[in-house]
mmCIF file of C-alpha atoms in Angstrom:
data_model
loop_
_atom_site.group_PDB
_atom_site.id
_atom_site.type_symbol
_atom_site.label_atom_id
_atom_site.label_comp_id
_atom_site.label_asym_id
_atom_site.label_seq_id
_atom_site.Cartn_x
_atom_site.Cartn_y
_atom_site.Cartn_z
ATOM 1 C CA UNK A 1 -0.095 -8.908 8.340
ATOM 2 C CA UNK A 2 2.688 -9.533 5.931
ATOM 3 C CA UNK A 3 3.555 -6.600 3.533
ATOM 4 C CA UNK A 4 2.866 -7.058 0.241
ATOM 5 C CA UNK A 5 4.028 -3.585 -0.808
ATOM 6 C CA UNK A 6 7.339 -2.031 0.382
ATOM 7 C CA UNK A 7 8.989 0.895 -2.197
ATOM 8 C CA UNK A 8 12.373 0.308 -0.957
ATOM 9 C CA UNK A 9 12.295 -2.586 -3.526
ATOM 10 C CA UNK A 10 10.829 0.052 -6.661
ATOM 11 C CA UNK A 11 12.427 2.304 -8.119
ATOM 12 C CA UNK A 12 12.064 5.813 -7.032
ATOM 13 C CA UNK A 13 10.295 6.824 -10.763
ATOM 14 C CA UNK A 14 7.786 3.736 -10.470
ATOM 15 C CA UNK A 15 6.653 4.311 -6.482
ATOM 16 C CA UNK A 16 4.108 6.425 -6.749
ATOM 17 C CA UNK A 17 2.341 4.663 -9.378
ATOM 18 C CA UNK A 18 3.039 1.300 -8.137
ATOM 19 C CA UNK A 19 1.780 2.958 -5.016
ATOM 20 C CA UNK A 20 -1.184 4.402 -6.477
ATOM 21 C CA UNK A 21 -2.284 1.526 -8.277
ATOM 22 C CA UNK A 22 -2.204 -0.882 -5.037
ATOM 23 C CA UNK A 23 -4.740 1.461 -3.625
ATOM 24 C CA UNK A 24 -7.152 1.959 -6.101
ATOM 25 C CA UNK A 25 -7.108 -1.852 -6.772
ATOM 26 C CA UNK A 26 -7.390 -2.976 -3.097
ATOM 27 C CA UNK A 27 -9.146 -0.449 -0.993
ATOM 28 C CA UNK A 28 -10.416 2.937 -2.957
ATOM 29 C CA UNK A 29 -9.938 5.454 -5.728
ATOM 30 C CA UNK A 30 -8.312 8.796 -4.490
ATOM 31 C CA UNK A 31 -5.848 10.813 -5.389
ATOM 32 C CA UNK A 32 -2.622 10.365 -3.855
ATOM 33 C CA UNK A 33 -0.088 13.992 -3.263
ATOM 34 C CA UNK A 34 3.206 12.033 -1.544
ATOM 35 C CA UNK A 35 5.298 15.290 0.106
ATOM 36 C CA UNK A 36 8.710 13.926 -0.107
ATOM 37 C CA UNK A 37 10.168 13.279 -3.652
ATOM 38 C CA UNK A 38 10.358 10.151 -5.592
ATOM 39 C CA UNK A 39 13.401 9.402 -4.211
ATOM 40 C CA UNK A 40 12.469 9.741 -1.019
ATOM 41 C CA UNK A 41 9.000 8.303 -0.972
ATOM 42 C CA UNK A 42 9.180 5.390 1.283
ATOM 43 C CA UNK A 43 5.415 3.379 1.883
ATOM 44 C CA UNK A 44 5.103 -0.192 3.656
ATOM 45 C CA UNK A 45 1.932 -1.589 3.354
ATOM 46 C CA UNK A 46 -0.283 -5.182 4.027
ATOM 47 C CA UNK A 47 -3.251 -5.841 3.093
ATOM 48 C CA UNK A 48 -5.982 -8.478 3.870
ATOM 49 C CA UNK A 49 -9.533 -9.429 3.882
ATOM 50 C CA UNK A 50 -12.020 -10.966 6.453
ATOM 51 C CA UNK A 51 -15.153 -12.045 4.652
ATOM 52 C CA UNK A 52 -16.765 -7.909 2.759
ATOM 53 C CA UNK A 53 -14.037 -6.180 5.029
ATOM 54 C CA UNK A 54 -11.159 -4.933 3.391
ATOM 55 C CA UNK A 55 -7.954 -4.256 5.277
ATOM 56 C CA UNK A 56 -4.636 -1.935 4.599
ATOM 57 C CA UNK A 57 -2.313 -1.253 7.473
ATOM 58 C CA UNK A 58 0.354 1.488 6.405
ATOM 59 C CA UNK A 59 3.318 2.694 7.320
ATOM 60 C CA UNK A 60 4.871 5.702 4.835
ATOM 61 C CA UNK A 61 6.136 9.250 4.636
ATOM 62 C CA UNK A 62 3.600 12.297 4.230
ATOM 63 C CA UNK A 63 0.906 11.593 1.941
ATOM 64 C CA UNK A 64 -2.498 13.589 1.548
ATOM 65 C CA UNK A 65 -5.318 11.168 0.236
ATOM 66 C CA UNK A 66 -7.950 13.334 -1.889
ATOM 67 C CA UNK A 67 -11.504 11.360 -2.859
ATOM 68 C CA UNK A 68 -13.049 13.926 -5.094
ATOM 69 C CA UNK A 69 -16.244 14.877 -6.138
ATOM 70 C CA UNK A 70 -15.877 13.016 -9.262
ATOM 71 C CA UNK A 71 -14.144 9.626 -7.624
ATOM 72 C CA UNK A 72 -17.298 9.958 -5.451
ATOM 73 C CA UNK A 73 -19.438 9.789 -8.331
ATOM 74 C CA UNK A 74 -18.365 6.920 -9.816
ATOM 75 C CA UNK A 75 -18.269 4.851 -6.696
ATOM 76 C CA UNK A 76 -19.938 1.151 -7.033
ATOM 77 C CA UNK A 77 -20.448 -0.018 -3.903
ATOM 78 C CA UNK A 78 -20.873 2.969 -1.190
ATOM 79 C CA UNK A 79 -18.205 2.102 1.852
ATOM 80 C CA UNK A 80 -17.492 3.189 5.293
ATOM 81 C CA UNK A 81 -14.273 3.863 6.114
ATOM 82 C CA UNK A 82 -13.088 3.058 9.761
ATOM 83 C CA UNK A 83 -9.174 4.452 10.146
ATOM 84 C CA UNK A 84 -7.540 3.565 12.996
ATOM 85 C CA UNK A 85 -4.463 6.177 14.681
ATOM 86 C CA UNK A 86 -2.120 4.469 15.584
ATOM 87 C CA UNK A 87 1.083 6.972 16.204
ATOM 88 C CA UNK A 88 1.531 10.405 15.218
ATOM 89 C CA UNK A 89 -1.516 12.079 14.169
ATOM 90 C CA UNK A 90 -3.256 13.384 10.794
ATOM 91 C CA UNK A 91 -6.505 15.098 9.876
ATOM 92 C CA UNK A 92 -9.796 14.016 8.142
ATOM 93 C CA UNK A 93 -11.961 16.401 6.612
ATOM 94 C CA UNK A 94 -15.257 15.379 5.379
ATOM 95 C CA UNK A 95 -18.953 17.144 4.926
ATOM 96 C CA UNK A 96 -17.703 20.749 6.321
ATOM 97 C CA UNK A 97 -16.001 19.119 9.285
ATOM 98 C CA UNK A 98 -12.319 19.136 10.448
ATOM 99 C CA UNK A 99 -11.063 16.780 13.005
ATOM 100 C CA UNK A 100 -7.893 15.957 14.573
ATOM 101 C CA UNK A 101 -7.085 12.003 15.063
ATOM 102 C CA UNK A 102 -4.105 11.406 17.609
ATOM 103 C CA UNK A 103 -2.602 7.924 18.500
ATOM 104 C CA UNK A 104 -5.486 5.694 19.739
ATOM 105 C CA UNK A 105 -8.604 6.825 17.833
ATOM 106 C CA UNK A 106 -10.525 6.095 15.638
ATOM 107 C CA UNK A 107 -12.523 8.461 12.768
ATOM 108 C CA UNK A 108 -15.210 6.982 9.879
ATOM 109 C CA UNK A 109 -15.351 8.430 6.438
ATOM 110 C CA UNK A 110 -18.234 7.257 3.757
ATOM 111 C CA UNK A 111 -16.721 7.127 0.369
ATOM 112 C CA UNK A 112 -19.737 8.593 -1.727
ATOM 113 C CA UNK A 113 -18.915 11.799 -0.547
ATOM 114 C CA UNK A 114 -15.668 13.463 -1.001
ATOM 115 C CA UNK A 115 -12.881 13.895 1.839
ATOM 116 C CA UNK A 116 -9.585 15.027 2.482
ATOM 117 C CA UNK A 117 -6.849 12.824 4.735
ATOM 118 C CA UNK A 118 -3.911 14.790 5.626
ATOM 119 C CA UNK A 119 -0.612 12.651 7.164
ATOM 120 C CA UNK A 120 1.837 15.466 7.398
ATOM 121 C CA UNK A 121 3.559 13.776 10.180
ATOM 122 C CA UNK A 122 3.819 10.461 7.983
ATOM 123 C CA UNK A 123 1.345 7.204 8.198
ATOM 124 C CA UNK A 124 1.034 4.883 11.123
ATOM 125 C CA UNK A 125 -2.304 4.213 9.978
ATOM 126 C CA UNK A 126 -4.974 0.907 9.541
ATOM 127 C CA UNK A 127 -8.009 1.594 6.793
ATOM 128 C CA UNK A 128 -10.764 -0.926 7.834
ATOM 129 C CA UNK A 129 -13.214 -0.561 4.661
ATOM 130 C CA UNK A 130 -17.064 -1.809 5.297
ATOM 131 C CA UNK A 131 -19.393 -1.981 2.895
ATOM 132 C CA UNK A 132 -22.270 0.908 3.884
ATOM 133 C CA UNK A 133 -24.676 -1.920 3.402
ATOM 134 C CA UNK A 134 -23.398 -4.176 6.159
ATOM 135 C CA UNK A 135 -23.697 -1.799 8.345
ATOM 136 C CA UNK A 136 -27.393 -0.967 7.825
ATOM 137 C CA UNK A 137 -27.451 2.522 9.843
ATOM 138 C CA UNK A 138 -29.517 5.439 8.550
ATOM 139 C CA UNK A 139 -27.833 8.270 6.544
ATOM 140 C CA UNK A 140 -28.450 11.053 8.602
ATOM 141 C CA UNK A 141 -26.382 8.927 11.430
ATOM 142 C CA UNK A 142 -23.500 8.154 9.253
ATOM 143 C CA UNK A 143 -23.420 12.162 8.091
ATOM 144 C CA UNK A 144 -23.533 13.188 11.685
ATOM 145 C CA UNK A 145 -20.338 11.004 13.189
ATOM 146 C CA UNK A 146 -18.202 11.225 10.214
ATOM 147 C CA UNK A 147 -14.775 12.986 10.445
ATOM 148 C CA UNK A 148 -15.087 13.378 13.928
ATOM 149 C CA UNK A 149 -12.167 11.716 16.724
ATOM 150 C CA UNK A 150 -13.746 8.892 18.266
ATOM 151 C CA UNK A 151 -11.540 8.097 21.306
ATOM 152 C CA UNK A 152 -11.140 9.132 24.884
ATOM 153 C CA UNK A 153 -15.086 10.291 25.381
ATOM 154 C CA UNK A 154 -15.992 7.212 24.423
ATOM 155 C CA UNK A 155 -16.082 4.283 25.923
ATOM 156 C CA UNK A 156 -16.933 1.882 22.912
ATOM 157 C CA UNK A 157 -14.324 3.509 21.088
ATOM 158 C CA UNK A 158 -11.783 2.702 23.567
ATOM 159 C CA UNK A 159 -13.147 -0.460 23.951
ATOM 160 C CA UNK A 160 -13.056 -1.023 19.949
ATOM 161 C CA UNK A 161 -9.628 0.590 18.815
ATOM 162 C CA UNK A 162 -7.179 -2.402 20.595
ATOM 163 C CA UNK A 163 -9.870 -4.881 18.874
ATOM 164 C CA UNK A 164 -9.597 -2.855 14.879
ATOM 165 C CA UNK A 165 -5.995 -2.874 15.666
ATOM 166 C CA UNK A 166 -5.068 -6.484 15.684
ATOM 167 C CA UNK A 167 -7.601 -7.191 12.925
ATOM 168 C CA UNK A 168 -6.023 -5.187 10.861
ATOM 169 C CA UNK A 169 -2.492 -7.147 11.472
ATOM 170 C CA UNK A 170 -3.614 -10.715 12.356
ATOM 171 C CA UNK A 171 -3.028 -12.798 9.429
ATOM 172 C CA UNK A 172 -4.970 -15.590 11.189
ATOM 173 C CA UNK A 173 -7.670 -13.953 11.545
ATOM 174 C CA UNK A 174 -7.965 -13.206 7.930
ATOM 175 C CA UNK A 175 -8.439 -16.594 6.156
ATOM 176 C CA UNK A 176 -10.631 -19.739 6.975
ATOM 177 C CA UNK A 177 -12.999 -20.589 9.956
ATOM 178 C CA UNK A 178 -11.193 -17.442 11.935
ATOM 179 C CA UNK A 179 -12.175 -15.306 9.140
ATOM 180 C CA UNK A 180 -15.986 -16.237 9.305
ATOM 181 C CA UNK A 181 -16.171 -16.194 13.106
ATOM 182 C CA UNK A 182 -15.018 -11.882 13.353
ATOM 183 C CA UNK A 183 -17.130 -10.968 10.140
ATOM 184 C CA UNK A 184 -20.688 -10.595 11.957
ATOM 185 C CA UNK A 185 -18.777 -8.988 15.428
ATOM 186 C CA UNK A 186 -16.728 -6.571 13.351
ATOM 187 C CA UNK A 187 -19.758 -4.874 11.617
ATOM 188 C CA UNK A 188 -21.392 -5.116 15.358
ATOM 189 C CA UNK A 189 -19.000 -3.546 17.016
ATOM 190 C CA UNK A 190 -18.594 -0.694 14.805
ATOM 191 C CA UNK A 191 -22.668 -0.145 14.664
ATOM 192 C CA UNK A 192 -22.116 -0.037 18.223
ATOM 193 C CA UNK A 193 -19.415 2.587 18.388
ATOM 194 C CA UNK A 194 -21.166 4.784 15.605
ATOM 195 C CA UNK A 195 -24.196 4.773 17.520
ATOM 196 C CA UNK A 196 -23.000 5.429 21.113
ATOM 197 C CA UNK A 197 -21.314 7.803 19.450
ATOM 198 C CA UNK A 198 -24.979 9.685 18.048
ATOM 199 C CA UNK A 199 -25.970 8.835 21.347
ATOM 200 C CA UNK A 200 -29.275 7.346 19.779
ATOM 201 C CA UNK A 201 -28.933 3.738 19.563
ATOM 202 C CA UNK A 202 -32.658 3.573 18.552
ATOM 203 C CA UNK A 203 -32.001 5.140 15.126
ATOM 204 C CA UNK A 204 -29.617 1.855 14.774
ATOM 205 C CA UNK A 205 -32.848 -0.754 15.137
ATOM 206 C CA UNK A 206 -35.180 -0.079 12.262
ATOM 207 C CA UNK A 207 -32.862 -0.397 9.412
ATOM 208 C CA UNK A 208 -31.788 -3.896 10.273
ATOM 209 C CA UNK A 209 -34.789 -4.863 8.911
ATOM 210 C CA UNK A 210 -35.183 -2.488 6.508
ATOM 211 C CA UNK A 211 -31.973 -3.457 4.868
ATOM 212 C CA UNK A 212 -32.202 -6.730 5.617
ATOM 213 C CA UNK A 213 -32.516 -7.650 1.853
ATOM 214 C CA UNK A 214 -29.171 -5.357 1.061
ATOM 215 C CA UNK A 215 -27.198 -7.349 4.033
ATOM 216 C CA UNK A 216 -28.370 -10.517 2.438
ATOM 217 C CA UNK A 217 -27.503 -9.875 -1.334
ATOM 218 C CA UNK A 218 -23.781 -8.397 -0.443
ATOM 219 C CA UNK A 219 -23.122 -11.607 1.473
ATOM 220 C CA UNK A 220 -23.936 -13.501 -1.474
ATOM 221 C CA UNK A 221 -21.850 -11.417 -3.700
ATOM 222 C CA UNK A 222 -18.811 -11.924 -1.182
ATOM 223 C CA UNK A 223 -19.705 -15.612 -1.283
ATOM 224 C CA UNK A 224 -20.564 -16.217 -4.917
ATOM 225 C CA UNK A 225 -17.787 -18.477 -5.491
ATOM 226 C CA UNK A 226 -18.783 -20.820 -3.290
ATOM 227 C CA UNK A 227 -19.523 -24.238 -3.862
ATOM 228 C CA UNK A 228 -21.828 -24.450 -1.816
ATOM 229 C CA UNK A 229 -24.023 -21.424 -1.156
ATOM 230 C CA UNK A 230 -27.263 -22.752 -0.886
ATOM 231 C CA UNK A 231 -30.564 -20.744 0.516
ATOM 232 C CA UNK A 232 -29.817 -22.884 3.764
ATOM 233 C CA UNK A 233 -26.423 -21.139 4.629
ATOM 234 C CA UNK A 234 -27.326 -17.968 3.683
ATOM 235 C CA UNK A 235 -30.797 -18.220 5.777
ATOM 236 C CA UNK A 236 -28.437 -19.616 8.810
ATOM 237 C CA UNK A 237 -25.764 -17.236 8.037
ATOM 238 C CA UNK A 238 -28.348 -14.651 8.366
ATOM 239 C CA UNK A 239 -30.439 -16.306 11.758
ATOM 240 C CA UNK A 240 -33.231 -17.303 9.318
ATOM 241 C CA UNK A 241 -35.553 -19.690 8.017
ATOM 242 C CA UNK A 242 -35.455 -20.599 4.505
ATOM 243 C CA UNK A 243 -38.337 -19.860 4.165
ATOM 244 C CA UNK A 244 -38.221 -15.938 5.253
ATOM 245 C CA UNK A 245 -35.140 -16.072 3.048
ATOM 246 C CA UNK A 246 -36.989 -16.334 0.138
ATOM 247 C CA UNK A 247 -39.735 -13.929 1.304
ATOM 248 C CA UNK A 248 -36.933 -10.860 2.089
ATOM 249 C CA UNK A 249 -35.872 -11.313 -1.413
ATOM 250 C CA UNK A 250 -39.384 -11.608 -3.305
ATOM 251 C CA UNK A 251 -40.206 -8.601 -1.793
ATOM 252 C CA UNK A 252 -36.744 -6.790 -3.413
ATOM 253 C CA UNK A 253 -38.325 -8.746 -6.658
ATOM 254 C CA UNK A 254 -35.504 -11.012 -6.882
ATOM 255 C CA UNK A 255 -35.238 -14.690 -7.420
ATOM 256 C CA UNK A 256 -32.352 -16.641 -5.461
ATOM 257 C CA UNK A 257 -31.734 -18.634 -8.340
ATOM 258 C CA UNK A 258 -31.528 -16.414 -11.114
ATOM 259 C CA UNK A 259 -30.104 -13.784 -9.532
ATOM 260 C CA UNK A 260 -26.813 -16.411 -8.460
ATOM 261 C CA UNK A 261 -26.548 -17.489 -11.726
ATOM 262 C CA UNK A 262 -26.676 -13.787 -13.681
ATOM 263 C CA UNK A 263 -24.125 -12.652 -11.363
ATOM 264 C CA UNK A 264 -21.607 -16.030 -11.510
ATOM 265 C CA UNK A 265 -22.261 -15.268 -15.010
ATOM 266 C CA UNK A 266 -21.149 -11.920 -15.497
ATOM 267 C CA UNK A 267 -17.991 -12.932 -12.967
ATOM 268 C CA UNK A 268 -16.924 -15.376 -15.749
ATOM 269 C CA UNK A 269 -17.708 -13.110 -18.678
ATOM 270 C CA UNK A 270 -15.023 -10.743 -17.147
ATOM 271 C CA UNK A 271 -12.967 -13.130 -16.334
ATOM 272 C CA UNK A 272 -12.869 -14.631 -20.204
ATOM 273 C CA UNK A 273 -12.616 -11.349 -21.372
ATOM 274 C CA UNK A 274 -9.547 -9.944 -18.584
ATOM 275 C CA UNK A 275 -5.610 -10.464 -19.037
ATOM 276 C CA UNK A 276 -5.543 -13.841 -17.636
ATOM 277 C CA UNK A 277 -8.317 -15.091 -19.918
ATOM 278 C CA UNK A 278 -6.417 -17.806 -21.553
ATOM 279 C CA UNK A 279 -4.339 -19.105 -18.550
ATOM 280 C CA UNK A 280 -7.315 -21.335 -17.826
ATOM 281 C CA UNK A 281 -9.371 -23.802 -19.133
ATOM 282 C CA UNK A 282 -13.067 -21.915 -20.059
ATOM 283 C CA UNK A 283 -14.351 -25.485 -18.045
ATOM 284 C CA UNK A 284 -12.440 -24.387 -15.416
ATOM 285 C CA UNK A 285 -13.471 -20.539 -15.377
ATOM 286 C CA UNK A 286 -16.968 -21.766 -14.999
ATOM 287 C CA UNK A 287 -15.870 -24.334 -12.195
ATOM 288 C CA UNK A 288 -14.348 -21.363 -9.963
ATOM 289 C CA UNK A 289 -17.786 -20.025 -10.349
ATOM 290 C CA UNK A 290 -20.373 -22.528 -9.409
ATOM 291 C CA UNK A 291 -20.828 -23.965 -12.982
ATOM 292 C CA UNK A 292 -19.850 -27.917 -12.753
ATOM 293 C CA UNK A 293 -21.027 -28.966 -15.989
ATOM 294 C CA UNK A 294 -19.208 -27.206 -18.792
ATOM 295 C CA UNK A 295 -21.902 -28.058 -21.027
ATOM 296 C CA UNK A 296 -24.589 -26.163 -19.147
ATOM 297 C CA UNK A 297 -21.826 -24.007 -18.337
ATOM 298 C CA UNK A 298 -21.301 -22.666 -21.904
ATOM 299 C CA UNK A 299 -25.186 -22.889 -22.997
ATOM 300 C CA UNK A 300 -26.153 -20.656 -19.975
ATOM 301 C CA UNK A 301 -23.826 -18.622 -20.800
ATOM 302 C CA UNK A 302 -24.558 -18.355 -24.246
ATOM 303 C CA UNK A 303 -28.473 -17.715 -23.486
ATOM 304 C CA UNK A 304 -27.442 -14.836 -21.302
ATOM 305 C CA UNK A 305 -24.828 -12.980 -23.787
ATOM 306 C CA UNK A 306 -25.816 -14.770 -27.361
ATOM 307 C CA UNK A 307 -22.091 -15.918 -28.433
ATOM 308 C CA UNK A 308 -20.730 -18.913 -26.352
ATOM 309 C CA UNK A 309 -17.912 -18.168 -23.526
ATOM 310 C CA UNK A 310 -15.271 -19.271 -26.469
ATOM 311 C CA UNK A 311 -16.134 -16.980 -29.101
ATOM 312 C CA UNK A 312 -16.319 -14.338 -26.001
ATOM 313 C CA UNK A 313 -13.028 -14.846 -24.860
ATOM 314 C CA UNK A 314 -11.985 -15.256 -28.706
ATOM 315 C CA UNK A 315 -12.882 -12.001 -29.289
ATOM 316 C CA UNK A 316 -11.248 -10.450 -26.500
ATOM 317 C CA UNK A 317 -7.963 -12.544 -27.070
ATOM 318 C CA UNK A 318 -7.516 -13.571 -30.790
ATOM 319 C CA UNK A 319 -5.084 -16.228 -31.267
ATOM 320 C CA UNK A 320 -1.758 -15.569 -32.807
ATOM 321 C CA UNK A 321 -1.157 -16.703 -36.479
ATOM 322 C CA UNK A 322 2.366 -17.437 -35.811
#
């Protein structure tokens, strides 16, 4: 993975915002205490995605990572973290429990509940982010294996931590066909650690189903760009008839249909109303998002939000009278 952040090209007053700011946008919302001084803050880090995952493999001087109780709060879509040692060692403390992580182990972290991450020897570090969704394991499992070392006791954490590694670094497998192939095995493989782990795989089984509807809507949302997500890929994406597709959701009260469009919707409303709203054509704000026909395009919109996307985006970014 190539870096896309290195501070020995900022300068020493901007790094730990610039810093700050890379996290929160790409990966999570903690506070961030760097031990050295401005000066000598140094942080190197890539990022990357592969389908819902989110990726950041670091390299920096010592650095404690706070999520607090009110960052927990205001969390909107519940993650597990997966951090990967990969020299030197730090700490993870999370509900009442302490554990030390040394080179070649792994710990999880959820990020609705707060947690402490101490690197006091520096970072040589990979955050793996799934959503909690994807995962589809019960609470009471997730509560009992985080912020504990998973490593040398366990097999399917030994077996796992060369695989998270080169994930987490593998540019190719980060884009295209490579990309969808590891999505379904990562999440898998995980499960399978966190449950070997609990040492009750059968708590893993029911909520496959039972979530089923959850797994199904946060692949759409990762998706929702798409030309072409139709009920067919998601039911094959998800070993499914079309039919049972449409079931799974009627039964979370949602229709496929609407619920794409209100959500490709609101993805263009922001995107009219955000800092970049005027680079682009509103046709072509609506094409990124499914919408073809600009015509439909701006009456759909305008039946949703009651102003057309212009007069949205208008309002958001008057025009100069120069």
């Amino acid at each position: 993975m190539s870096p896309v952040l290195d501070t020995a090209f900022i300068p020493p007053r901007d790094r730990e915002e610039v810093v700050r700011n890379a996290v929160w946008k790409s990966m999570v919302a903690v506070d961030i205490d760097h031990r050295p001084a401005a000066e000598d803050i140094s942080v190197r880090i890539g990022l990357g995605t592969v389908g819902p995952i989110k990726i950041c493999s670091a390299r920096a001087t010592a650095v404690a990572l706070r999520r607090t109780e009110r960052l927990a709060r205001e969390d909107e879509e519940p993650a597990v973290t997966l951090g990967v040692q990969m020299k030197g060692s730090s700490v993870v403390v999370q509900n009442g429990r302490e554990c030390l992580l040394r080179p070649g182990e792994l710990a999880v972290y959820q990020s609705i509940a707060p947690y402490t991450h101490l690197f006091d020897e520096g970072v040589d570090y990979r955050f793996i982010r799934f959503p909690r969704a994807a995962l589809a394991l019960p609470d009471r499992l997730l509560r009992d294996v985080t912020a504990r070392p998973l490593g040398s006791d366990n097999p399917v954490a030994r077996l796992a931590f060369p695989y998270f590694s080169q994930l987490a670094v593998s540019d190719e497998l980060h884009q295209g066909e490579h990309a969808d192939a590891v999505v379904e095995p990562s999440i898998e493989l995980l499960r399978a650690v966190l449950t070997s782990q609990h040492a009750n795989s059968g708590l893993a089984k029911e909520p496959l189903e039972a979530t089923l509807g959850l797994r199904i809507t946060q692949y759409i949302l990762s998706h929702l760009a798409d030309a072409d997500l139709t009920a067919a890929r998601i039911a094959a994406a998800h070993n499914m008839s079309v039919r049972h597709l449409y079931a799974v959701l009627s039964r979370s009260g949602i229709s496929l249909g609407d619920w794409v469009r209100a959500r490709r919707l609101a993805a263009c409303r922001r995107e009219l109303a955000g800092p970049n709203g005027r680079l682009q054509t509103i046709a072509a704000i609506g094409r990124r998002w499914g919408f073809v026909d600009a015509t439909h395009f701006s009456k759909v919109f305008k039946q949703a939000y009651g102003i057309s996307p212009r007069t949205w985006r208008d309002q958001h970014h008057p025009r100069s009278s120069a």
